[in-house]
Amino acid sequence: MSGRILIIDDEPAIVRALEPVLSAHGWQVFAAGNGRDGVRTAREAAVDLVLLDLGLPDADGKELIPALGLIGGLAIIVISARHQEAEKVAALDAGADDYVDKPFGIDELMARIRTAQRRLGASPEPVLARGELRIDLHQRRVTIQDTEIRLSPKEFDLLRTLAEHGGQVVTQRRLLLAGWGDPSADAQYLRTYIALLRQKLEADPSEPRLILTEPGVGYRLDV
């Protein structure tokens, strides 16, 4: 890994713990202790990725996500002690790429960073692959071990949305928008179609290993 990473967190202990680990992985590390300095540093330093705490002294971190998103070319991973599902959903719907609970393990955080970096650096591809699963975006064709899997148009749209966020959680609202064009549609529709996708794609739908549930938040395509 390499690039420029910004930690926006008012806890010096978090910065002290993360800086040597990130530096050892090739990142140039920047830090800011409040939202105002964080947005300014993200813009001036042209960072590639932001680790964003929600409990900042001058702002709720969720309020910074749209401003950071306007900078462009960066990924946002929220790291916060707010474990409520509503907080996670709100942050992800605001534009965050992922969410990690405090306290977190360094290995988990580094894995999330690698996933965000891959997605950030990936060029648009007509075919998305995950192991034996291949999703042809142009032909709207899905195969597993070269065997075509017949999906309905709505099933394909949901799978494509998950694949385009490969490894990162996609909220129910985003999936409802992708499948039904209405983020306030009944979530039961989504659960039904996720179950149909698992029946077609998982070796054991009762123990899914491909399409994972993030309880109360949404779903993730495991990569």
JSON list of N, CA and C in Angstrom, two decimals, residues 153-217:
[
{"chain": "A", "resi": 153, "resn": "PRO", "atom": "N", "xyz": [-33.82, -9.12, -14.21]},
{"chain": "A", "resi": 153, "resn": "PRO", "atom": "CA", "xyz": [-33.20, -7.79, -14.29]},
{"chain": "A", "resi": 153, "resn": "PRO", "atom": "C", "xyz": [-32.96, -7.16, -12.92]},
{"chain": "A", "resi": 154, "resn": "LYS", "atom": "N", "xyz": [-33.92, -7.32, -12.00]},
{"chain": "A", "resi": 154, "resn": "LYS", "atom": "CA", "xyz": [-33.75, -6.72, -10.67]},
{"chain": "A", "resi": 154, "resn": "LYS", "atom": "C", "xyz": [-32.65, -7.44, -9.89]},
{"chain": "A", "resi": 155, "resn": "GLU", "atom": "N", "xyz": [-32.59, -8.76, -9.99]},
{"chain": "A", "resi": 155, "resn": "GLU", "atom": "CA", "xyz": [-31.52, -9.51, -9.33]},
{"chain": "A", "resi": 155, "resn": "GLU", "atom": "C", "xyz": [-30.16, -9.06, -9.85]},
{"chain": "A", "resi": 156, "resn": "PHE", "atom": "N", "xyz": [-30.07, -8.87, -11.16]},
{"chain": "A", "resi": 156, "resn": "PHE", "atom": "CA", "xyz": [-28.78, -8.44, -11.72]},
{"chain": "A", "resi": 156, "resn": "PHE", "atom": "C", "xyz": [-28.40, -7.06, -11.23]},
{"chain": "A", "resi": 157, "resn": "ASP", "atom": "N", "xyz": [-29.36, -6.13, -11.18]},
{"chain": "A", "resi": 157, "resn": "ASP", "atom": "CA", "xyz": [-29.05, -4.77, -10.73]},
{"chain": "A", "resi": 157, "resn": "ASP", "atom": "C", "xyz": [-28.55, -4.76, -9.29]},
{"chain": "A", "resi": 158, "resn": "LEU", "atom": "N", "xyz": [-29.13, -5.59, -8.45]},
{"chain": "A", "resi": 158, "resn": "LEU", "atom": "CA", "xyz": [-28.69, -5.67, -7.05]},
{"chain": "A", "resi": 158, "resn": "LEU", "atom": "C", "xyz": [-27.29, -6.26, -6.96]},
{"chain": "A", "resi": 159, "resn": "LEU", "atom": "N", "xyz": [-27.05, -7.34, -7.71]},
{"chain": "A", "resi": 159, "resn": "LEU", "atom": "CA", "xyz": [-25.72, -7.97, -7.68]},
{"chain": "A", "resi": 159, "resn": "LEU", "atom": "C", "xyz": [-24.66, -7.02, -8.24]},
{"chain": "A", "resi": 160, "resn": "ARG", "atom": "N", "xyz": [-24.98, -6.33, -9.30]},
{"chain": "A", "resi": 160, "resn": "ARG", "atom": "CA", "xyz": [-24.02, -5.38, -9.87]},
{"chain": "A", "resi": 160, "resn": "ARG", "atom": "C", "xyz": [-23.67, -4.29, -8.86]},
{"chain": "A", "resi": 161, "resn": "THR", "atom": "N", "xyz": [-24.66, -3.78, -8.15]},
{"chain": "A", "resi": 161, "resn": "THR", "atom": "CA", "xyz": [-24.40, -2.74, -7.16]},
{"chain": "A", "resi": 161, "resn": "THR", "atom": "C", "xyz": [-23.49, -3.26, -6.05]},
{"chain": "A", "resi": 162, "resn": "LEU", "atom": "N", "xyz": [-23.74, -4.48, -5.59]},
{"chain": "A", "resi": 162, "resn": "LEU", "atom": "CA", "xyz": [-22.86, -5.07, -4.58]},
{"chain": "A", "resi": 162, "resn": "LEU", "atom": "C", "xyz": [-21.45, -5.27, -5.12]},
{"chain": "A", "resi": 163, "resn": "ALA", "atom": "N", "xyz": [-21.34, -5.72, -6.36]},
{"chain": "A", "resi": 163, "resn": "ALA", "atom": "CA", "xyz": [-20.03, -5.98, -6.96]},
{"chain": "A", "resi": 163, "resn": "ALA", "atom": "C", "xyz": [-19.24, -4.69, -7.15]},
{"chain": "A", "resi": 164, "resn": "GLU", "atom": "N", "xyz": [-19.94, -3.63, -7.53]},
{"chain": "A", "resi": 164, "resn": "GLU", "atom": "CA", "xyz": [-19.25, -2.35, -7.74]},
{"chain": "A", "resi": 164, "resn": "GLU", "atom": "C", "xyz": [-18.71, -1.77, -6.43]},
{"chain": "A", "resi": 165, "resn": "HIS", "atom": "N", "xyz": [-19.26, -2.23, -5.32]},
{"chain": "A", "resi": 165, "resn": "HIS", "atom": "CA", "xyz": [-18.75, -1.83, -3.99]},
{"chain": "A", "resi": 165, "resn": "HIS", "atom": "C", "xyz": [-18.03, -3.00, -3.34]},
{"chain": "A", "resi": 166, "resn": "GLY", "atom": "N", "xyz": [-17.46, -3.87, -4.15]},
{"chain": "A", "resi": 166, "resn": "GLY", "atom": "CA", "xyz": [-16.90, -5.13, -3.69]},
{"chain": "A", "resi": 166, "resn": "GLY", "atom": "C", "xyz": [-16.13, -5.03, -2.38]},
{"chain": "A", "resi": 167, "resn": "GLY", "atom": "N", "xyz": [-16.55, -5.78, -1.39]},
{"chain": "A", "resi": 167, "resn": "GLY", "atom": "CA", "xyz": [-15.87, -5.79, -0.10]},
{"chain": "A", "resi": 167, "resn": "GLY", "atom": "C", "xyz": [-16.34, -4.73, 0.86]},
{"chain": "A", "resi": 168, "resn": "GLN", "atom": "N", "xyz": [-17.16, -3.80, 0.39]},
{"chain": "A", "resi": 168, "resn": "GLN", "atom": "CA", "xyz": [-17.63, -2.72, 1.26]},
{"chain": "A", "resi": 168, "resn": "GLN", "atom": "C", "xyz": [-19.14, -2.83, 1.43]},
{"chain": "A", "resi": 169, "resn": "VAL", "atom": "N", "xyz": [-19.61, -2.43, 2.59]},
{"chain": "A", "resi": 169, "resn": "VAL", "atom": "CA", "xyz": [-21.03, -2.55, 2.89]},
{"chain": "A", "resi": 169, "resn": "VAL", "atom": "C", "xyz": [-21.83, -1.57, 2.03]},
{"chain": "A", "resi": 170, "resn": "VAL", "atom": "N", "xyz": [-22.97, -2.05, 1.53]},
{"chain": "A", "resi": 170, "resn": "VAL", "atom": "CA", "xyz": [-23.91, -1.21, 0.78]},
{"chain": "A", "resi": 170, "resn": "VAL", "atom": "C", "xyz": [-25.20, -1.15, 1.59]},
{"chain": "A", "resi": 171, "resn": "THR", "atom": "N", "xyz": [-25.66, 0.04, 1.89]},
{"chain": "A", "resi": 171, "resn": "THR", "atom": "CA", "xyz": [-26.84, 0.17, 2.74]},
{"chain": "A", "resi": 171, "resn": "THR", "atom": "C", "xyz": [-28.09, -0.30, 2.03]},
{"chain": "A", "resi": 172, "resn": "GLN", "atom": "N", "xyz": [-29.10, -0.62, 2.83]},
{"chain": "A", "resi": 172, "resn": "GLN", "atom": "CA", "xyz": [-30.38, -1.02, 2.26]},
{"chain": "A", "resi": 172, "resn": "GLN", "atom": "C", "xyz": [-30.95, 0.08, 1.37]},
{"chain": "A", "resi": 173, "resn": "ARG", "atom": "N", "xyz": [-30.79, 1.33, 1.77]},
{"chain": "A", "resi": 173, "resn": "ARG", "atom": "CA", "xyz": [-31.32, 2.44, 0.97]},
{"chain": "A", "resi": 173, "resn": "ARG", "atom": "C", "xyz": [-30.69, 2.47, -0.42]},
{"chain": "A", "resi": 174, "resn": "ARG", "atom": "N", "xyz": [-29.36, 2.27, -0.49]},
{"chain": "A", "resi": 174, "resn": "ARG", "atom": "CA", "xyz": [-28.70, 2.28, -1.80]},
{"chain": "A", "resi": 174, "resn": "ARG", "atom": "C", "xyz": [-29.16, 1.11, -2.66]},
{"chain": "A", "resi": 175, "resn": "LEU", "atom": "N", "xyz": [-29.35, -0.05, -2.04]},
{"chain": "A", "resi": 175, "resn": "LEU", "atom": "CA", "xyz": [-29.80, -1.21, -2.80]},
{"chain": "A", "resi": 175, "resn": "LEU", "atom": "C", "xyz": [-31.25, -1.05, -3.24]},
{"chain": "A", "resi": 176, "resn": "LEU", "atom": "N", "xyz": [-32.09, -0.48, -2.39]},
{"chain": "A", "resi": 176, "resn": "LEU", "atom": "CA", "xyz": [-33.48, -0.23, -2.78]},
{"chain": "A", "resi": 176, "resn": "LEU", "atom": "C", "xyz": [-33.54, 0.78, -3.93]},
{"chain": "A", "resi": 177, "resn": "LEU", "atom": "N", "xyz": [-32.66, 1.76, -3.90]},
{"chain": "A", "resi": 177, "resn": "LEU", "atom": "CA", "xyz": [-32.60, 2.71, -5.01]},
{"chain": "A", "resi": 177, "resn": "LEU", "atom": "C", "xyz": [-32.16, 2.03, -6.30]},
{"chain": "A", "resi": 178, "resn": "ALA", "atom": "N", "xyz": [-31.16, 1.14, -6.19]},
{"chain": "A", "resi": 178, "resn": "ALA", "atom": "CA", "xyz": [-30.67, 0.44, -7.38]},
{"chain": "A", "resi": 178, "resn": "ALA", "atom": "C", "xyz": [-31.71, -0.51, -7.95]},
{"chain": "A", "resi": 179, "resn": "GLY", "atom": "N", "xyz": [-32.46, -1.17, -7.07]},
{"chain": "A", "resi": 179, "resn": "GLY", "atom": "CA", "xyz": [-33.40, -2.17, -7.53]},
{"chain": "A", "resi": 179, "resn": "GLY", "atom": "C", "xyz": [-34.79, -1.66, -7.85]},
{"chain": "A", "resi": 180, "resn": "TRP", "atom": "N", "xyz": [-35.23, -0.67, -7.08]},
{"chain": "A", "resi": 180, "resn": "TRP", "atom": "CA", "xyz": [-36.62, -0.22, -7.22]},
{"chain": "A", "resi": 180, "resn": "TRP", "atom": "C", "xyz": [-36.72, 1.27, -7.53]},
{"chain": "A", "resi": 181, "resn": "GLY", "atom": "N", "xyz": [-35.59, 1.95, -7.56]},
{"chain": "A", "resi": 181, "resn": "GLY", "atom": "CA", "xyz": [-35.61, 3.38, -7.85]},
{"chain": "A", "resi": 181, "resn": "GLY", "atom": "C", "xyz": [-36.20, 4.21, -6.73]},
{"chain": "A", "resi": 182, "resn": "ASP", "atom": "N", "xyz": [-36.35, 3.61, -5.54]},
{"chain": "A", "resi": 182, "resn": "ASP", "atom": "CA", "xyz": [-36.98, 4.30, -4.42]},
{"chain": "A", "resi": 182, "resn": "ASP", "atom": "C", "xyz": [-36.31, 3.85, -3.12]},
{"chain": "A", "resi": 183, "resn": "PRO", "atom": "N", "xyz": [-35.48, 4.70, -2.50]},
{"chain": "A", "resi": 183, "resn": "PRO", "atom": "CA", "xyz": [-34.78, 4.28, -1.28]},
{"chain": "A", "resi": 183, "resn": "PRO", "atom": "C", "xyz": [-35.70, 4.05, -0.09]},
{"chain": "A", "resi": 184, "resn": "SER", "atom": "N", "xyz": [-36.97, 4.48, -0.19]},
{"chain": "A", "resi": 184, "resn": "SER", "atom": "CA", "xyz": [-37.91, 4.28, 0.91]},
{"chain": "A", "resi": 184, "resn": "SER", "atom": "C", "xyz": [-38.84, 3.09, 0.67]},
{"chain": "A", "resi": 185, "resn": "ALA", "atom": "N", "xyz": [-38.55, 2.30, -0.36]},
{"chain": "A", "resi": 185, "resn": "ALA", "atom": "CA", "xyz": [-39.37, 1.12, -0.64]},
{"chain": "A", "resi": 185, "resn": "ALA", "atom": "C", "xyz": [-39.28, 0.13, 0.53]},
{"chain": "A", "resi": 186, "resn": "ASP", "atom": "N", "xyz": [-40.23, -0.79, 0.59]},
{"chain": "A", "resi": 186, "resn": "ASP", "atom": "CA", "xyz": [-40.29, -1.77, 1.67]},
{"chain": "A", "resi": 186, "resn": "ASP", "atom": "C", "xyz": [-39.04, -2.65, 1.65]},
{"chain": "A", "resi": 187, "resn": "ALA", "atom": "N", "xyz": [-38.31, -2.68, 2.77]},
{"chain": "A", "resi": 187, "resn": "ALA", "atom": "CA", "xyz": [-37.07, -3.46, 2.84]},
{"chain": "A", "resi": 187, "resn": "ALA", "atom": "C", "xyz": [-37.32, -4.96, 2.70]},
{"chain": "A", "resi": 188, "resn": "GLN", "atom": "N", "xyz": [-38.57, -5.39, 2.90]},
{"chain": "A", "resi": 188, "resn": "GLN", "atom": "CA", "xyz": [-38.87, -6.81, 2.74]},
{"chain": "A", "resi": 188, "resn": "GLN", "atom": "C", "xyz": [-38.65, -7.24, 1.29]},
{"chain": "A", "resi": 189, "resn": "TYR", "atom": "N", "xyz": [-38.90, -6.33, 0.33]},
{"chain": "A", "resi": 189, "resn": "TYR", "atom": "CA", "xyz": [-38.62, -6.64, -1.07]},
{"chain": "A", "resi": 189, "resn": "TYR", "atom": "C", "xyz": [-37.15, -7.00, -1.24]},
{"chain": "A", "resi": 190, "resn": "LEU", "atom": "N", "xyz": [-36.30, -6.19, -0.62]},
{"chain": "A", "resi": 190, "resn": "LEU", "atom": "CA", "xyz": [-34.86, -6.41, -0.74]},
{"chain": "A", "resi": 190, "resn": "LEU", "atom": "C", "xyz": [-34.46, -7.74, -0.12]},
{"chain": "A", "resi": 191, "resn": "ARG", "atom": "N", "xyz": [-34.97, -8.03, 1.06]},
{"chain": "A", "resi": 191, "resn": "ARG", "atom": "CA", "xyz": [-34.63, -9.30, 1.72]},
{"chain": "A", "resi": 191, "resn": "ARG", "atom": "C", "xyz": [-35.04, -10.49, 0.85]},
{"chain": "A", "resi": 192, "resn": "THR", "atom": "N", "xyz": [-36.19, -10.37, 0.21]},
{"chain": "A", "resi": 192, "resn": "THR", "atom": "CA", "xyz": [-36.66, -11.46, -0.66]},
{"chain": "A", "resi": 192, "resn": "THR", "atom": "C", "xyz": [-35.72, -11.67, -1.82]},
{"chain": "A", "resi": 193, "resn": "TYR", "atom": "N", "xyz": [-35.28, -10.59, -2.45]},
{"chain": "A", "resi": 193, "resn": "TYR", "atom": "CA", "xyz": [-34.40, -10.73, -3.62]},
{"chain": "A", "resi": 193, "resn": "TYR", "atom": "C", "xyz": [-32.99, -11.15, -3.23]},
{"chain": "A", "resi": 194, "resn": "ILE", "atom": "N", "xyz": [-32.52, -10.72, -2.07]},
{"chain": "A", "resi": 194, "resn": "ILE", "atom": "CA", "xyz": [-31.22, -11.21, -1.59]},
{"chain": "A", "resi": 194, "resn": "ILE", "atom": "C", "xyz": [-31.29, -12.72, -1.37]},
{"chain": "A", "resi": 195, "resn": "ALA", "atom": "N", "xyz": [-32.40, -13.19, -0.81]},
{"chain": "A", "resi": 195, "resn": "ALA", "atom": "CA", "xyz": [-32.57, -14.64, -0.62]},
{"chain": "A", "resi": 195, "resn": "ALA", "atom": "C", "xyz": [-32.56, -15.36, -1.96]},
{"chain": "A", "resi": 196, "resn": "LEU", "atom": "N", "xyz": [-33.20, -14.78, -2.98]},
{"chain": "A", "resi": 196, "resn": "LEU", "atom": "CA", "xyz": [-33.21, -15.40, -4.31]},
{"chain": "A", "resi": 196, "resn": "LEU", "atom": "C", "xyz": [-31.79, -15.44, -4.90]},
{"chain": "A", "resi": 197, "resn": "LEU", "atom": "N", "xyz": [-31.04, -14.37, -4.72]},
{"chain": "A", "resi": 197, "resn": "LEU", "atom": "CA", "xyz": [-29.66, -14.35, -5.22]},
{"chain": "A", "resi": 197, "resn": "LEU", "atom": "C", "xyz": [-28.83, -15.41, -4.53]},
{"chain": "A", "resi": 198, "resn": "ARG", "atom": "N", "xyz": [-29.00, -15.55, -3.23]},
{"chain": "A", "resi": 198, "resn": "ARG", "atom": "CA", "xyz": [-28.23, -16.56, -2.51]},
{"chain": "A", "resi": 198, "resn": "ARG", "atom": "C", "xyz": [-28.59, -17.97, -2.98]},
{"chain": "A", "resi": 199, "resn": "GLN", "atom": "N", "xyz": [-29.87, -18.18, -3.27]},
{"chain": "A", "resi": 199, "resn": "GLN", "atom": "CA", "xyz": [-30.28, -19.50, -3.76]},
{"chain": "A", "resi": 199, "resn": "GLN", "atom": "C", "xyz": [-29.56, -19.83, -5.07]},
{"chain": "A", "resi": 200, "resn": "LYS", "atom": "N", "xyz": [-29.31, -18.83, -5.89]},
{"chain": "A", "resi": 200, "resn": "LYS", "atom": "CA", "xyz": [-28.70, -19.05, -7.19]},
{"chain": "A", "resi": 200, "resn": "LYS", "atom": "C", "xyz": [-27.18, -19.04, -7.17]},
{"chain": "A", "resi": 201, "resn": "LEU", "atom": "N", "xyz": [-26.59, -18.33, -6.20]},
{"chain": "A", "resi": 201, "resn": "LEU", "atom": "CA", "xyz": [-25.14, -18.10, -6.24]},
{"chain": "A", "resi": 201, "resn": "LEU", "atom": "C", "xyz": [-24.36, -18.80, -5.15]},
{"chain": "A", "resi": 202, "resn": "GLU", "atom": "N", "xyz": [-24.98, -19.07, -4.01]},
{"chain": "A", "resi": 202, "resn": "GLU", "atom": "CA", "xyz": [-24.26, -19.64, -2.88]},
{"chain": "A", "resi": 202, "resn": "GLU", "atom": "C", "xyz": [-24.25, -21.16, -2.95]},
{"chain": "A", "resi": 203, "resn": "ALA", "atom": "N", "xyz": [-23.14, -21.76, -2.55]},
{"chain": "A", "resi": 203, "resn": "ALA", "atom": "CA", "xyz": [-23.07, -23.21, -2.44]},
{"chain": "A", "resi": 203, "resn": "ALA", "atom": "C", "xyz": [-24.04, -23.71, -1.38]},
{"chain": "A", "resi": 204, "resn": "ASP", "atom": "N", "xyz": [-24.15, -22.96, -0.27]},
{"chain": "A", "resi": 204, "resn": "ASP", "atom": "CA", "xyz": [-25.10, -23.28, 0.80]},
{"chain": "A", "resi": 204, "resn": "ASP", "atom": "C", "xyz": [-25.80, -21.99, 1.19]},
{"chain": "A", "resi": 205, "resn": "PRO", "atom": "N", "xyz": [-27.00, -21.73, 0.64]},
{"chain": "A", "resi": 205, "resn": "PRO", "atom": "CA", "xyz": [-27.69, -20.46, 0.92]},
{"chain": "A", "resi": 205, "resn": "PRO", "atom": "C", "xyz": [-27.95, -20.21, 2.40]},
{"chain": "A", "resi": 206, "resn": "SER", "atom": "N", "xyz": [-28.02, -21.27, 3.21]},
{"chain": "A", "resi": 206, "resn": "SER", "atom": "CA", "xyz": [-28.26, -21.09, 4.64]},
{"chain": "A", "resi": 206, "resn": "SER", "atom": "C", "xyz": [-27.02, -20.62, 5.38]},
{"chain": "A", "resi": 207, "resn": "GLU", "atom": "N", "xyz": [-25.85, -20.78, 4.75]},
{"chain": "A", "resi": 207, "resn": "GLU", "atom": "CA", "xyz": [-24.58, -20.31, 5.31]},
{"chain": "A", "resi": 207, "resn": "GLU", "atom": "C", "xyz": [-23.86, -19.50, 4.24]},
{"chain": "A", "resi": 208, "resn": "PRO", "atom": "N", "xyz": [-24.38, -18.32, 3.93]},
{"chain": "A", "resi": 208, "resn": "PRO", "atom": "CA", "xyz": [-23.81, -17.54, 2.81]},
{"chain": "A", "resi": 208, "resn": "PRO", "atom": "C", "xyz": [-22.37, -17.14, 3.05]},
{"chain": "A", "resi": 209, "resn": "ARG", "atom": "N", "xyz": [-21.58, -17.28, 2.01]},
{"chain": "A", "resi": 209, "resn": "ARG", "atom": "CA", "xyz": [-20.17, -16.89, 2.07]},
{"chain": "A", "resi": 209, "resn": "ARG", "atom": "C", "xyz": [-19.85, -15.80, 1.03]},
{"chain": "A", "resi": 210, "resn": "LEU", "atom": "N", "xyz": [-20.79, -15.51, 0.18]},
{"chain": "A", "resi": 210, "resn": "LEU", "atom": "CA", "xyz": [-20.58, -14.53, -0.88]},
{"chain": "A", "resi": 210, "resn": "LEU", "atom": "C", "xyz": [-21.30, -13.22, -0.57]},
{"chain": "A", "resi": 211, "resn": "ILE", "atom": "N", "xyz": [-22.60, -13.30, -0.34]},
{"chain": "A", "resi": 211, "resn": "ILE", "atom": "CA", "xyz": [-23.39, -12.12, -0.01]},
{"chain": "A", "resi": 211, "resn": "ILE", "atom": "C", "xyz": [-23.64, -12.13, 1.49]},
{"chain": "A", "resi": 212, "resn": "LEU", "atom": "N", "xyz": [-22.94, -11.25, 2.20]},
{"chain": "A", "resi": 212, "resn": "LEU", "atom": "CA", "xyz": [-22.98, -11.23, 3.66]},
{"chain": "A", "resi": 212, "resn": "LEU", "atom": "C", "xyz": [-23.90, -10.14, 4.17]},
{"chain": "A", "resi": 213, "resn": "THR", "atom": "N", "xyz": [-24.58, -10.42, 5.26]},
{"chain": "A", "resi": 213, "resn": "THR", "atom": "CA", "xyz": [-25.47, -9.45, 5.89]},
{"chain": "A", "resi": 213, "resn": "THR", "atom": "C", "xyz": [-24.72, -8.63, 6.92]},
{"chain": "A", "resi": 214, "resn": "GLU", "atom": "N", "xyz": [-24.88, -7.30, 6.84]},
{"chain": "A", "resi": 214, "resn": "GLU", "atom": "CA", "xyz": [-24.43, -6.40, 7.89]},
{"chain": "A", "resi": 214, "resn": "GLU", "atom": "C", "xyz": [-25.68, -6.00, 8.66]},
{"chain": "A", "resi": 215, "resn": "PRO", "atom": "N", "xyz": [-25.97, -6.65, 9.81]},
{"chain": "A", "resi": 215, "resn": "PRO", "atom": "CA", "xyz": [-27.26, -6.48, 10.48]},
{"chain": "A", "resi": 215, "resn": "PRO", "atom": "C", "xyz": [-27.65, -5.02, 10.69]},
{"chain": "A", "resi": 216, "resn": "GLY", "atom": "N", "xyz": [-28.87, -4.72, 10.25]},
{"chain": "A", "resi": 216, "resn": "GLY", "atom": "CA", "xyz": [-29.41, -3.38, 10.43]},
{"chain": "A", "resi": 216, "resn": "GLY", "atom": "C", "xyz": [-28.85, -2.34, 9.50]},
{"chain": "A", "resi": 217, "resn": "VAL", "atom": "N", "xyz": [-27.85, -2.70, 8.68]},
{"chain": "A", "resi": 217, "resn": "VAL", "atom": "CA", "xyz": [-27.19, -1.72, 7.82]},
{"chain": "A", "resi": 217, "resn": "VAL", "atom": "C", "xyz": [-27.42, -2.04, 6.35]}
]
